[in-house]
Coordinates of C-alpha atoms and ligand atoms in Angstrom, one line a residue:
M1 CA 47.2 -62.8 -11.1
S2 CA 46.8 -60.4 -13.6
K3 CA 45.1 -57.1 -12.1
F4 CA 40.4 -57.0 -13.0
K5 CA 39.8 -53.8 -14.2
V6 CA 36.8 -52.5 -13.0
L7 CA 35.0 -49.2 -15.0
I8 CA 33.4 -46.9 -13.0
T9 CA 30.5 -45.1 -15.4
D10 CA 28.3 -42.7 -13.4
H11 CA 30.0 -40.5 -9.8
I12 CA 29.6 -43.2 -6.6
A13 CA 29.8 -42.0 -2.9
E14 CA 33.8 -42.0 -2.4
E15 CA 33.4 -44.5 0.5
G16 CA 32.5 -46.9 -2.1
L17 CA 35.8 -45.6 -4.7
A18 CA 38.1 -45.5 -2.0
I19 CA 37.0 -50.4 -1.4
L20 CA 38.1 -50.5 -4.6
T21 CA 40.9 -48.5 -5.3
S22 CA 42.5 -48.9 -2.0
D23 CA 42.7 -52.9 -3.2
P24 CA 46.1 -53.5 -5.6
N25 CA 44.7 -56.6 -7.7
I26 CA 42.0 -53.7 -9.1
D27 CA 42.7 -51.4 -11.8
V28 CA 39.4 -48.7 -11.3
D29 CA 38.7 -46.1 -14.9
V30 CA 35.9 -44.1 -13.6
R31 CA 34.6 -42.6 -16.9
A32 CA 31.0 -40.6 -15.2
G33 CA 28.6 -39.3 -17.8
I34 CA 30.0 -42.0 -20.4
K35 CA 27.6 -42.7 -23.4
N36 CA 26.4 -45.9 -24.8
V37 CA 28.3 -44.8 -28.1
D38 CA 32.7 -45.0 -26.5
L39 CA 31.3 -47.0 -24.3
K40 CA 30.4 -50.1 -27.0
P41 CA 34.0 -50.3 -28.4
I42 CA 36.0 -50.7 -24.7
I43 CA 32.7 -52.9 -22.7
G44 CA 34.8 -55.8 -22.9
E45 CA 38.3 -54.9 -21.3
Y46 CA 36.7 -54.3 -18.2
D47 CA 35.5 -57.0 -15.7
A48 CA 33.7 -54.8 -14.6
I49 CA 31.3 -52.3 -14.6
I50 CA 29.8 -50.5 -11.5
T51 CA 26.9 -47.9 -12.8
R52 CA 24.0 -46.0 -11.0
S53 CA 20.7 -44.9 -13.4
G54 CA 22.8 -42.4 -15.9
T55 CA 23.8 -45.7 -18.0
T56 CA 21.6 -47.7 -20.0
V57 CA 22.7 -51.5 -19.9
T58 CA 20.7 -52.8 -23.8
A59 CA 21.3 -56.1 -25.5
D60 CA 23.0 -54.2 -27.6
L61 CA 25.7 -52.8 -25.3
I62 CA 26.4 -55.7 -24.4
E63 CA 26.4 -57.6 -28.0
N64 CA 30.1 -58.7 -27.6
P65 CA 31.5 -58.7 -23.7
G66 CA 34.6 -59.5 -24.1
K67 CA 36.4 -60.3 -20.3
L68 CA 32.9 -58.5 -18.8
K69 CA 30.8 -61.1 -15.9
I70 CA 29.7 -58.0 -13.4
I71 CA 27.5 -55.8 -13.8
G72 CA 27.0 -53.3 -10.4
R73 CA 24.3 -51.1 -10.6
A74 CA 24.7 -49.1 -7.0
G75 CA 21.4 -48.5 -5.9
V76 CA 17.7 -50.2 -6.1
G77 CA 16.1 -50.0 -9.5
L78 CA 17.2 -52.4 -13.1
D79 CA 15.4 -50.9 -15.1
N80 CA 18.0 -49.4 -17.1
V81 CA 19.5 -52.4 -17.3
D82 CA 19.1 -55.5 -19.5
I83 CA 18.9 -58.4 -17.2
E84 CA 17.9 -61.2 -19.7
A85 CA 20.2 -59.6 -22.1
A86 CA 23.2 -60.1 -19.4
S87 CA 22.0 -63.7 -18.3
R88 CA 22.4 -64.5 -21.9
K89 CA 25.8 -63.6 -21.5
G90 CA 26.6 -64.8 -18.4
I91 CA 27.0 -62.0 -16.9
I92 CA 25.9 -61.1 -13.2
V93 CA 23.7 -58.5 -12.6
M94 CA 23.7 -56.7 -8.8
N95 CA 22.1 -54.1 -7.2
A96 CA 22.3 -52.5 -3.5
P97 CA 18.5 -52.7 -2.2
T98 CA 19.0 -51.5 1.1
G99 CA 21.7 -49.1 0.9
N100 CA 19.3 -45.7 0.2
T101 CA 15.7 -47.2 2.7
L102 CA 16.6 -44.2 5.0
A103 CA 17.2 -42.2 2.1
A104 CA 13.2 -43.6 0.3
T105 CA 11.6 -42.6 3.8
E106 CA 12.5 -40.0 4.7
L107 CA 11.9 -38.0 1.6
T108 CA 8.5 -39.9 1.7
M109 CA 7.9 -37.8 5.1
A110 CA 9.2 -34.5 3.5
M111 CA 6.9 -35.0 0.3
I112 CA 3.8 -36.3 3.1
L113 CA 4.8 -33.2 5.3
S114 CA 5.3 -31.1 2.7
A115 CA 2.0 -32.1 1.3
A116 CA 0.0 -31.4 4.8
R117 CA 1.3 -27.9 5.3
K118 CA 2.1 -26.6 1.6
V119 CA 6.4 -25.9 3.2
P120 CA 7.3 -25.3 -0.6
M121 CA 4.3 -22.9 -1.6
A122 CA 5.1 -21.0 1.6
N123 CA 8.3 -20.6 0.9
Q124 CA 8.2 -19.5 -2.7
S125 CA 5.0 -17.1 -2.0
L126 CA 7.4 -15.4 1.0
K127 CA 10.3 -15.5 -1.6
S128 CA 8.9 -13.5 -3.7
G129 CA 7.7 -11.1 -1.6
E130 CA 4.4 -12.1 -0.3
W131 CA 2.4 -11.7 3.0
D132 CA -0.1 -14.1 2.7
R133 CA -0.7 -16.8 6.1
K134 CA -4.6 -17.3 5.4
K135 CA -3.6 -19.0 1.6
F136 CA -1.7 -21.5 3.5
M137 CA -4.2 -23.2 6.2
G138 CA -2.6 -26.7 5.8
I139 CA -4.1 -30.5 7.3
Q140 CA -2.7 -31.7 10.6
L141 CA -1.2 -35.7 10.6
Y142 CA -1.9 -36.5 14.1
S143 CA -4.9 -38.8 14.4
K144 CA -5.3 -38.9 10.5
V145 CA -5.5 -41.8 9.2
L146 CA -1.8 -42.9 6.5
G147 CA -2.8 -45.8 4.4
I148 CA 0.6 -47.3 2.8
V149 CA 0.9 -49.8 0.0
G150 CA 3.8 -52.3 0.2
L151 CA 5.2 -52.4 3.3
G152 CA 8.5 -53.7 2.3
R153 CA 11.1 -51.8 3.5
I154 CA 10.6 -48.7 2.8
G155 CA 6.8 -48.9 3.2
S156 CA 7.6 -50.2 7.2
N157 CA 10.4 -48.0 7.9
V158 CA 7.6 -44.8 7.0
A159 CA 4.9 -46.9 9.1
V160 CA 7.7 -46.6 12.1
R161 CA 7.4 -42.9 11.9
A162 CA 4.0 -42.1 10.8
K163 CA 2.7 -43.7 14.0
S164 CA 6.0 -41.2 15.9
F165 CA 3.4 -38.7 14.4
G166 CA 0.9 -40.3 15.8
M167 CA -1.4 -41.3 12.9
K168 CA -3.0 -43.9 12.3
V169 CA -1.5 -46.3 9.8
I170 CA -3.1 -48.9 7.7
A171 CA -1.9 -51.1 4.7
F172 CA -2.4 -52.8 2.0
D173 CA 0.1 -56.0 0.6
P174 CA -1.2 -59.1 0.0
Y175 CA 2.4 -60.7 -0.1
I176 CA 3.8 -60.7 3.4
K177 CA 2.6 -62.5 6.6
K178 CA 0.1 -60.7 8.7
S179 CA 2.6 -60.6 11.4
K180 CA 4.6 -58.6 9.6
A181 CA 2.0 -55.7 10.1
D182 CA 1.4 -56.9 13.5
S183 CA 4.8 -56.2 14.5
L184 CA 4.7 -53.1 12.8
G185 CA 1.2 -51.5 14.6
V186 CA -0.3 -51.8 11.1
K187 CA -3.5 -52.9 10.5
L188 CA -3.6 -55.6 7.5
Y189 CA -6.2 -55.1 4.6
D190 CA -7.0 -57.6 2.4
N191 CA -8.7 -54.8 -0.4
L192 CA -7.1 -52.2 -1.0
E193 CA -11.0 -50.8 -2.3
Q194 CA -11.7 -50.8 1.8
L195 CA -8.7 -49.1 2.4
L196 CA -8.8 -46.2 0.0
K197 CA -12.4 -45.3 1.7
E198 CA -10.6 -45.0 5.8
V199 CA -7.3 -43.2 4.4
D200 CA -6.4 -39.1 4.5
V201 CA -3.2 -39.8 3.4
I202 CA -1.9 -42.4 1.1
T203 CA 1.5 -43.1 0.0
F204 CA 3.2 -45.9 -2.7
H205 CA 6.2 -48.7 -2.0
T206 CA 5.8 -51.2 -4.2
P207 CA 7.4 -52.1 -7.8
L208 CA 6.1 -51.2 -10.0
T209 CA 4.7 -54.7 -11.6
N210 CA 1.8 -55.6 -14.5
E211 CA -0.7 -55.6 -11.0
T212 CA 0.9 -52.1 -9.6
H213 CA 1.0 -50.3 -13.3
N214 CA -2.3 -47.8 -13.1
M215 CA -3.1 -49.1 -9.5
I216 CA -4.7 -45.7 -9.0
T217 CA -6.7 -43.8 -12.2
A218 CA -9.6 -42.1 -11.8
K219 CA -12.1 -44.7 -10.5
E220 CA -9.6 -45.2 -7.4
I221 CA -9.3 -41.8 -6.3
S222 CA -13.2 -41.5 -6.5
L223 CA -13.3 -44.2 -3.8
M224 CA -11.0 -41.6 -1.6
K225 CA -12.2 -39.3 1.0
N226 CA -11.9 -35.4 -0.6
G227 CA -9.3 -33.9 0.3
V228 CA -6.9 -36.9 0.7
L229 CA -3.3 -36.9 0.5
I230 CA -0.9 -38.5 -2.9
I231 CA 2.4 -39.7 -2.4
N232 CA 4.5 -42.0 -4.8
C233 CA 7.9 -42.5 -4.1
A234 CA 8.2 -45.4 -4.8
R235 CA 7.9 -45.9 -9.4
G236 CA 6.2 -43.4 -11.6
G237 CA 3.2 -45.8 -13.2
I238 CA 2.0 -46.6 -10.3
V239 CA -0.7 -43.5 -9.8
N240 CA -2.3 -43.5 -13.0
E241 CA -0.6 -39.3 -13.7
N242 CA -3.9 -38.1 -16.0
D243 CA -6.3 -38.7 -13.8
L244 CA -4.3 -37.5 -10.8
Y245 CA -3.5 -34.3 -12.4
E246 CA -7.9 -34.0 -13.1
A247 CA -8.4 -35.2 -9.4
V248 CA -6.0 -31.8 -8.0
K249 CA -7.4 -29.7 -10.6
S250 CA -10.8 -30.4 -9.0
G251 CA -9.7 -30.0 -5.4
K252 CA -10.9 -34.2 -4.9
V253 CA -7.0 -34.7 -3.9
F254 CA -6.0 -31.7 -2.0
A255 CA -1.9 -32.0 -2.5
A256 CA 0.4 -34.4 -4.0
G257 CA 3.8 -35.6 -3.6
I258 CA 5.4 -37.6 -6.7
D259 CA 9.5 -38.1 -6.8
V260 CA 8.5 -40.8 -9.5
F261 CA 7.6 -40.5 -13.9
E262 CA 6.3 -42.5 -16.1
E263 CA 8.7 -40.9 -17.8
E264 CA 12.2 -39.3 -16.9
P265 CA 12.7 -36.6 -17.4
P266 CA 9.3 -35.7 -17.6
I267 CA 8.3 -33.4 -20.9
N268 CA 5.4 -31.8 -21.1
N269 CA 3.5 -33.6 -18.0
K270 CA 0.7 -32.0 -16.4
L271 CA 1.3 -32.9 -12.9
L272 CA 4.2 -30.1 -13.3
T273 CA 1.9 -27.7 -13.9
L274 CA -0.5 -27.8 -10.5
D275 CA 0.3 -26.1 -7.4
N276 CA -0.5 -28.2 -5.1
I277 CA 1.2 -31.0 -6.5
F278 CA 5.0 -31.3 -5.0
V279 CA 7.3 -32.3 -7.0
T280 CA 10.9 -33.5 -7.1
P281 CA 13.5 -35.1 -9.8
H282 CA 13.1 -38.9 -9.0
I283 CA 15.6 -37.6 -5.7
G284 CA 14.4 -40.4 -2.9
A285 CA 17.7 -41.6 -2.4
N286 CA 19.8 -39.1 -3.1
T287 CA 21.0 -38.4 0.2
H288 CA 25.2 -38.7 1.6
E289 CA 24.4 -41.2 3.5
G290 CA 22.0 -43.3 0.8
Q291 CA 24.5 -42.8 -2.1
K292 CA 27.7 -43.9 0.8
G293 CA 25.2 -47.0 1.6
V294 CA 25.4 -47.8 -2.0
A295 CA 28.5 -48.1 -3.7
V296 CA 30.2 -49.4 -0.8
I297 CA 27.2 -52.5 -0.3
I298 CA 28.2 -52.8 -4.5
A299 CA 31.8 -52.5 -4.9
E300 CA 32.1 -55.3 -1.5
N301 CA 29.5 -57.4 -3.6
V302 CA 31.7 -56.5 -6.6
L303 CA 35.5 -57.1 -4.9
N304 CA 33.8 -60.3 -4.3
A305 CA 32.6 -61.7 -7.1
L306 CA 35.9 -60.3 -9.0
Y307 CA 37.5 -62.9 -6.2
G308 CA 35.1 -66.4 -6.6
K309 CA 33.9 -65.2 -2.6
S310 CA 30.7 -65.6 -2.0
Y311 CA 28.3 -62.5 -3.0
M312 CA 25.0 -60.8 -2.0
N313 CA 22.2 -59.3 -4.3
A314 CA 22.6 -60.8 -7.4
V315 CA 19.6 -60.7 -9.5
N316 CA 20.7 -63.6 -11.4
I317 CA 22.8 -66.3 -11.9
P318 CA 22.6 -67.8 -15.4
F319 CA 25.1 -70.4 -14.6
M320 CA 22.9 -72.6 -12.8
K321 CA 20.6 -73.6 -15.9
S322 CA 23.5 -74.1 -17.9
Q323 CA 24.4 -76.9 -15.1
L324 CA 20.8 -78.3 -16.0
S325 CA 21.3 -81.3 -19.0
E326 CA 19.4 -80.1 -22.4
D327 CA 15.9 -81.3 -21.6
L328 CA 15.8 -80.5 -18.0
Q329 CA 16.8 -77.1 -19.1
R330 CA 13.3 -77.5 -20.7
Y331 CA 11.2 -78.7 -17.7
F332 CA 13.3 -75.6 -15.5
E333 CA 12.0 -73.4 -18.5
L334 CA 8.7 -74.6 -18.2
I335 CA 8.3 -75.0 -14.4
E336 CA 9.4 -71.0 -14.5
K337 CA 6.3 -70.6 -16.6
M338 CA 4.3 -72.3 -14.4
G339 CA 4.9 -70.9 -11.2
K340 CA 4.0 -67.5 -13.3
L341 CA 0.7 -69.0 -14.3
A342 CA 0.0 -69.7 -10.7
A343 CA 0.5 -66.6 -9.7
Q344 CA -2.1 -64.9 -11.9
I345 CA -5.0 -67.6 -11.1
I346 CA -4.9 -67.9 -7.9
K347 CA -6.7 -66.0 -5.0
G348 CA -5.3 -64.9 -1.5
R349 CA -1.8 -65.1 0.2
V350 CA 0.6 -68.0 -0.7
E351 CA 0.7 -70.3 2.3
E352 CA 2.7 -73.6 0.8
F353 CA 4.6 -74.4 -2.7
H354 CA 4.8 -77.8 -3.0
V355 CA 6.9 -78.8 -5.8
K356 CA 6.4 -82.4 -6.7
L357 CA 8.6 -83.4 -9.9
V358 CA 7.3 -87.7 -11.6
G359 CA 9.3 -89.8 -13.0
K360 CA 13.0 -91.0 -14.5
N361 CA 14.4 -87.6 -14.6
F362 CA 14.4 -86.2 -11.8
E363 CA 15.7 -89.6 -10.0
E364 CA 19.1 -87.9 -9.1
D365 CA 19.5 -84.4 -7.3
V366 CA 20.9 -81.9 -10.1
C367 CA 22.0 -80.2 -7.3
E368 CA 24.1 -80.7 -4.0
R369 CA 21.9 -80.2 -1.3
T370 CA 22.8 -78.3 2.0
F371 CA 19.4 -78.5 4.0
D372 CA 20.1 -75.8 6.2
T373 CA 20.1 -73.4 4.0
P374 CA 17.0 -72.3 0.4
F375 CA 19.3 -73.3 -1.4
S376 CA 18.9 -77.1 -0.8
Y377 CA 16.2 -77.0 -3.7
Q378 CA 16.2 -78.4 -6.9
P379 CA 16.8 -75.7 -9.7
F380 CA 13.2 -76.5 -10.5
T381 CA 12.1 -75.4 -7.1
I382 CA 14.3 -72.6 -7.3
A383 CA 12.4 -71.6 -11.2
A384 CA 8.8 -72.1 -9.8
I385 CA 9.4 -69.5 -6.8
K386 CA 11.0 -66.8 -8.9
G387 CA 8.3 -67.6 -11.7
L388 CA 5.4 -67.5 -8.7
L389 CA 7.3 -64.2 -6.9
E390 CA 8.1 -62.5 -10.2
V391 CA 4.8 -61.8 -11.1
T392 CA 3.8 -60.0 -7.9
Q393 CA 8.0 -58.4 -7.4
G394 CA 9.2 -57.5 -10.5
E395 CA 12.5 -58.1 -12.4
T396 CA 14.6 -58.1 -8.6
V397 CA 13.5 -61.3 -8.1
S398 CA 16.6 -63.8 -9.0
Y399 CA 17.1 -67.4 -9.4
I400 CA 19.6 -66.9 -5.7
S401 CA 16.8 -64.4 -4.4
A402 CA 13.4 -66.5 -4.8
S403 CA 14.2 -68.6 -2.4
Y404 CA 14.9 -66.0 0.3
I405 CA 12.1 -64.2 -0.4
A406 CA 9.8 -67.0 -0.3
K407 CA 11.4 -68.0 3.7
D408 CA 10.6 -63.6 4.2
R409 CA 7.4 -64.3 3.5
N410 CA 7.1 -67.5 5.4
I411 CA 6.5 -69.3 2.2
N412 CA 6.8 -73.3 3.3
V413 CA 8.4 -75.0 0.7
L414 CA 7.9 -78.6 0.0
E415 CA 9.9 -80.5 -2.8
S416 CA 9.2 -84.5 -3.4
K417 CA 9.8 -86.8 -5.5
F418 CA 7.3 -89.6 -7.2
S419 CA 8.1 -92.4 -9.9
T420 CA 4.5 -92.0 -11.0
Y421 CA 1.7 -89.4 -10.7
D422 CA -1.9 -90.2 -11.5
K423 CA -1.5 -91.7 -15.5
F424 CA 1.9 -89.6 -16.0
N425 CA 5.1 -90.9 -16.0
D426 CA 6.3 -87.5 -16.1
L427 CA 5.2 -84.9 -15.3
I428 CA 6.2 -81.6 -13.0
V429 CA 2.5 -81.0 -10.4
L430 CA 2.9 -77.6 -8.5
K431 CA 0.4 -77.6 -5.3
I432 CA -0.6 -73.9 -3.8
K433 CA -2.3 -73.4 -0.9
T434 CA -2.8 -70.3 -0.5
D435 CA -5.0 -69.1 2.6
K436 CA -8.4 -69.2 0.6
E437 CA -7.8 -71.4 -1.5
E438 CA -6.0 -74.8 -3.2
R439 CA -4.8 -75.9 -6.8
L440 CA -3.2 -77.6 -8.4
I441 CA -1.0 -77.1 -12.1
G442 CA 0.7 -80.3 -14.2
G443 CA 2.6 -79.7 -17.5
T444 CA 5.1 -81.7 -19.5
V445 CA 8.3 -81.9 -22.1
F446 CA 7.1 -84.2 -25.3
N447 CA 9.0 -85.4 -26.8
D448 CA 9.0 -82.5 -29.8
G449 CA 10.6 -80.2 -26.0
I450 CA 8.1 -78.2 -26.0
G451 CA 6.6 -78.3 -22.9
R452 CA 3.0 -77.8 -21.7
V453 CA 0.3 -77.4 -18.8
L454 CA -1.8 -80.6 -19.1
F455 CA -3.7 -79.5 -16.1
I456 CA -5.3 -77.2 -14.2
D457 CA -7.6 -78.5 -11.0
K458 CA -9.0 -81.3 -12.5
F459 CA -9.1 -79.8 -15.8
Y460 CA -7.7 -81.4 -18.2
L461 CA -5.2 -79.0 -20.7
D462 CA -3.0 -79.0 -23.5
V463 CA -1.4 -75.8 -23.6
I464 CA 2.1 -74.0 -24.9
P465 CA 2.4 -71.5 -21.9
N466 CA 4.1 -68.8 -23.8
G467 CA 2.7 -65.2 -24.7
T468 CA -1.0 -63.5 -23.6
F469 CA -4.0 -65.3 -22.9
L470 CA -7.5 -64.9 -21.9
Y471 CA -7.7 -67.2 -19.2
F472 CA -11.4 -67.9 -17.9
N473 CA -14.5 -70.4 -16.3
N474 CA -18.1 -70.9 -17.0
H475 CA -20.5 -72.0 -16.2
D476 CA -20.4 -74.6 -19.5
R477 CA -23.6 -73.9 -21.1
P478 CA -24.0 -73.4 -25.0
G479 CA -23.4 -69.9 -27.0
V480 CA -20.6 -68.7 -23.4
I481 CA -18.0 -69.4 -26.2
G482 CA -19.5 -67.8 -28.8
K483 CA -20.2 -64.6 -27.2
V484 CA -16.7 -65.0 -26.1
G485 CA -15.4 -65.2 -29.8
T486 CA -17.3 -62.3 -31.1
I487 CA -15.9 -59.9 -28.3
L488 CA -12.6 -61.0 -29.1
G489 CA -13.1 -60.5 -33.5
N490 CA -14.9 -57.2 -32.7
M491 CA -12.0 -55.9 -31.2
G492 CA -10.3 -57.4 -33.4
I493 CA -8.5 -59.3 -31.2
N494 CA -7.1 -62.1 -33.1
I495 CA -7.0 -65.7 -31.0
A496 CA -4.3 -67.8 -32.3
G497 CA -5.6 -71.0 -30.3
F498 CA -8.6 -71.6 -28.3
E499 CA -7.9 -75.0 -25.1
L500 CA -11.0 -75.6 -23.6
S501 CA -12.4 -77.6 -20.6
R502 CA -14.8 -79.2 -19.3
Q503 CA -15.8 -81.4 -16.4
E504 CA -19.0 -83.6 -15.5
A505 CA -20.0 -81.0 -13.8
G506 CA -21.0 -78.8 -16.0
Q507 CA -17.6 -76.6 -15.2
A508 CA -15.5 -75.4 -17.6
I509 CA -12.0 -73.8 -18.2
A510 CA -11.1 -72.6 -21.5
F511 CA -7.1 -70.6 -22.4
V512 CA -7.3 -68.2 -25.3
S513 CA -4.1 -67.5 -26.4
V514 CA -4.2 -63.8 -28.2
D515 CA -1.9 -61.6 -31.2
N516 CA -3.2 -58.5 -29.9
P517 CA -3.4 -57.1 -25.7
I518 CA -6.6 -57.6 -24.3
T519 CA -7.9 -53.8 -22.1
K520 CA -9.9 -53.6 -19.6
D521 CA -13.0 -52.4 -21.4
V522 CA -12.8 -56.0 -23.2
L523 CA -12.3 -58.0 -19.9
D524 CA -15.1 -56.2 -18.5
E525 CA -16.8 -57.3 -21.2
I526 CA -16.4 -60.8 -21.2
L527 CA -17.0 -60.9 -17.3
R528 CA -20.7 -59.7 -18.5
I529 CA -21.9 -62.8 -20.4
D530 CA -23.5 -65.1 -18.7
G531 CA -22.1 -67.6 -17.7
M532 CA -19.0 -65.9 -17.1
K533 CA -17.6 -66.9 -13.5
D534 CA -13.9 -65.8 -13.9
A535 CA -11.9 -64.1 -16.9
K536 CA -8.4 -62.9 -16.5
V537 CA -5.1 -61.8 -18.7
I538 CA -2.2 -64.1 -18.9
E539 CA 0.9 -63.4 -19.8
L540 CA 3.5 -66.1 -19.5
Ligands
NAD601 P1 10.5 -54.1 -0.9 O1 10.7 -54.9 -1.8 O2 11.4 -54.1 0.3 O3 9.4 -53.7 -0.8 C1 7.9 -54.0 -2.1 C2 6.6 -54.3 -1.2 O4 5.7 -53.9 -2.0 C3 6.3 -55.8 -1.3 O5 6.6 -55.9 0.7 C4 5.7 -56.3 -1.4 O6 5.5 -57.2 -1.0 C5 4.9 -55.5 -1.6 N1 3.8 -55.8 -2.7 C6 4.4 -56.2 -4.5 N2 3.1 -55.6 -5.5 C7 1.8 -55.2 -4.8 C8 0.9 -55.0 -4.7 N3 0.7 -55.6 -5.8 N4 0.5 -54.0 -3.7 C9 0.1 -54.5 -2.5 N5 1.5 -54.6 -2.1 C10 2.6 -55.0 -3.2 O7 11.4 -52.9 -2.2 P2 11.4 -51.2 -1.4 O8 12.7 -51.6 -0.5 O9 10.8 -51.3 0.0 O10 10.9 -50.3 -2.6 C11 9.4 -50.1 -2.5 C12 9.9 -49.1 -4.0 O11 10.5 -47.8 -3.8 C13 10.5 -49.7 -4.9 O12 9.9 -48.9 -6.5 C14 11.6 -48.6 -4.9 O13 12.2 -49.1 -6.2 C15 11.5 -47.4 -4.7 N6 12.2 -46.8 -4.3 C16 12.0 -44.9 -5.2 C17 13.3 -44.7 -4.9 C18 13.5 -43.4 -5.2 O14 14.8 -42.3 -5.3 N7 12.4 -42.1 -4.9 C19 14.5 -45.0 -4.2 C20 14.8 -45.8 -3.2 C21 13.5 -47.1 -4.0

C-alpha cells in the first residue's frame, strides 16, 4: 500500500501531530503559514490537509484537487472553508466541534468577570503609576441575572459555572427542548425581548446565521436595564458593533467583553477605542488543552477516514447525493429547499417532522436501512432535515450531522410512502408539527426537470424555490398587492416573479421573487399595509 500524504498548513498541537507522524503509513509535511499561491500547485499531491483558521480553503484553491480527499479543520468554525466547493469536488470536510468547548466557556467567564470588575483597566492603571481605587468600583455577580443566548455546548457550560457564582441563569434558544434547560436549572424563555428586559449580564453562544446576525442592535439594547454587561465570545456580527459602541459610550452598557469581530483582524474598529470594552483577538479556543483537544480529534478522524474506517464530524458527505439517479437528485435538491422554506415560515419549536414520499419514484428504498441509527432515513428525509436545521444552525449542519442534531433536539422524524396523495401521483410532502401549529408543504419535479413548490397548507402555488422571496399572508381584499408592488418599486426592488394563491375564506398568500435585497425598513412598511397579516423575506 502506498503511503498517504497529509499536509498541515497551520500550527497544531504536538499531541495531534504525533498521532499522524507515528503512523508508518502516513507521510506528514508541516508547512505552517503556507500562502494559497504556494499551496495551490501542490495541494493535489496530498490525500488530506489539516488547517486551522490561517488557511482559507477557497473554490480556487481546490479547483484541481488531485488526490485530495479530506480537509480537516482543527477547530469548530468553518468560515474559512468553502464547503460547497469541497463537496462538489467530492472532498470530505471535517471539524472538531467539541475539542475547545471548555476553553471558550472559560474565556467567557473571564470576560464576564473582567467586565464586572474592570480587571484589565485596573491592571493598566496600576502599572502606569496610578493608585486609584475609586475608579474601579465594580459589580457583584452574586444574585444577578445572566441571560444566555444559545444554550448549546458552550452556553450550557457557562450556565453551570455562572450558577456556582450564585447567578440566576435564564436563556433564549428556540431550538432546544425545555427539558435540557430544566436539567441545567436554567429558565428557558420563548421570547428574546422578555429575556433582554431582565438581564444584568448577557452572553451569546449561537452560530452566526441570518437570524443571529445583528440580533442585538440599538433597539434591543434599549430594552435592557441600564448598566448591563454584554459579552460576545461566539461570532462577530451577532451584536451590532456600532450600536454596542454607542451604548457603552453613553453608559447604558456598563462594560462589554468581545473576543470576536465582524472583520478579523479588526481594522479601525471603534470597539477598540473605549476603555469599558475589553477585547481579545479571537482567543476563545486558545488554551493548551483546547488546542490539544481539537488537534487529537482531527488527527484521529482524518486517519480513520483515510483508512476507510468510520469517522465523526464530517460536515458533508458528497457521495450520498451522487448515488442517486439524476431524477432523484432533483427531488433531493427540491426537498432540501422545502426544508429550508419550512424553517423560515413555521412558528414555534419543531416537535414532529414528517416526510411523505408519493409515487413510483420512491417505491424502492434508495439506501439500505439500519433501523437503530438515524441513518435509517432515506436521503430525501436527511436532505429535508438538513434544509430545516441549517437555517438556524449554520453551515456546520451536514447530511451526516443533520439526523443527529434532529435527534438531539427531540424532533420526532417520520417517513412514509404513498402511491397517490390528494390529486397528485408524484409528490413530496413535509408535514411539520410545532408546539404552536401544523404546516404542510408539497412539491414535485415536472418533466422539465425543475422542482417546484406546489402547495403550502391549503394554498396551491407554482414556485421554483431558488433565490430571494417576499412571502406574505394577507386578507384577500383589493389594493394589497398593488401597495406591495408600489413599495418595492419605490425602493428600486425589481420583481422577477409573483405567485398568488387564495382561499374562499378570503385569505391569500403570495411569493414575490425579487432581484434585489429587501431591507428591514421595506419589510416593516409592507407589514403596515392594511390587510397584511404577515410578511417575511425568505432565502432559498
Ligand atoms: P452549539 O452548536 O453547541 O450551540 C449553539 C446553540 O445556539 C444551539 O443550541 C442552537 O440551538 C442555538 N441557536 C441557534 N440559533 C439561535 C438563535 N437564533 N437564537 C438563540 N439560540 C440559537 O455551538 P457551541 O459549540 O456552543 O458554539 C457556540 C458559538 O461559539 C459558535 O458560534 C462557535 O463558532 C463559537 N465559538 C467561538 C470560539 C472562540 O474562539 N471565540 C471558540 C469556540 C466556539
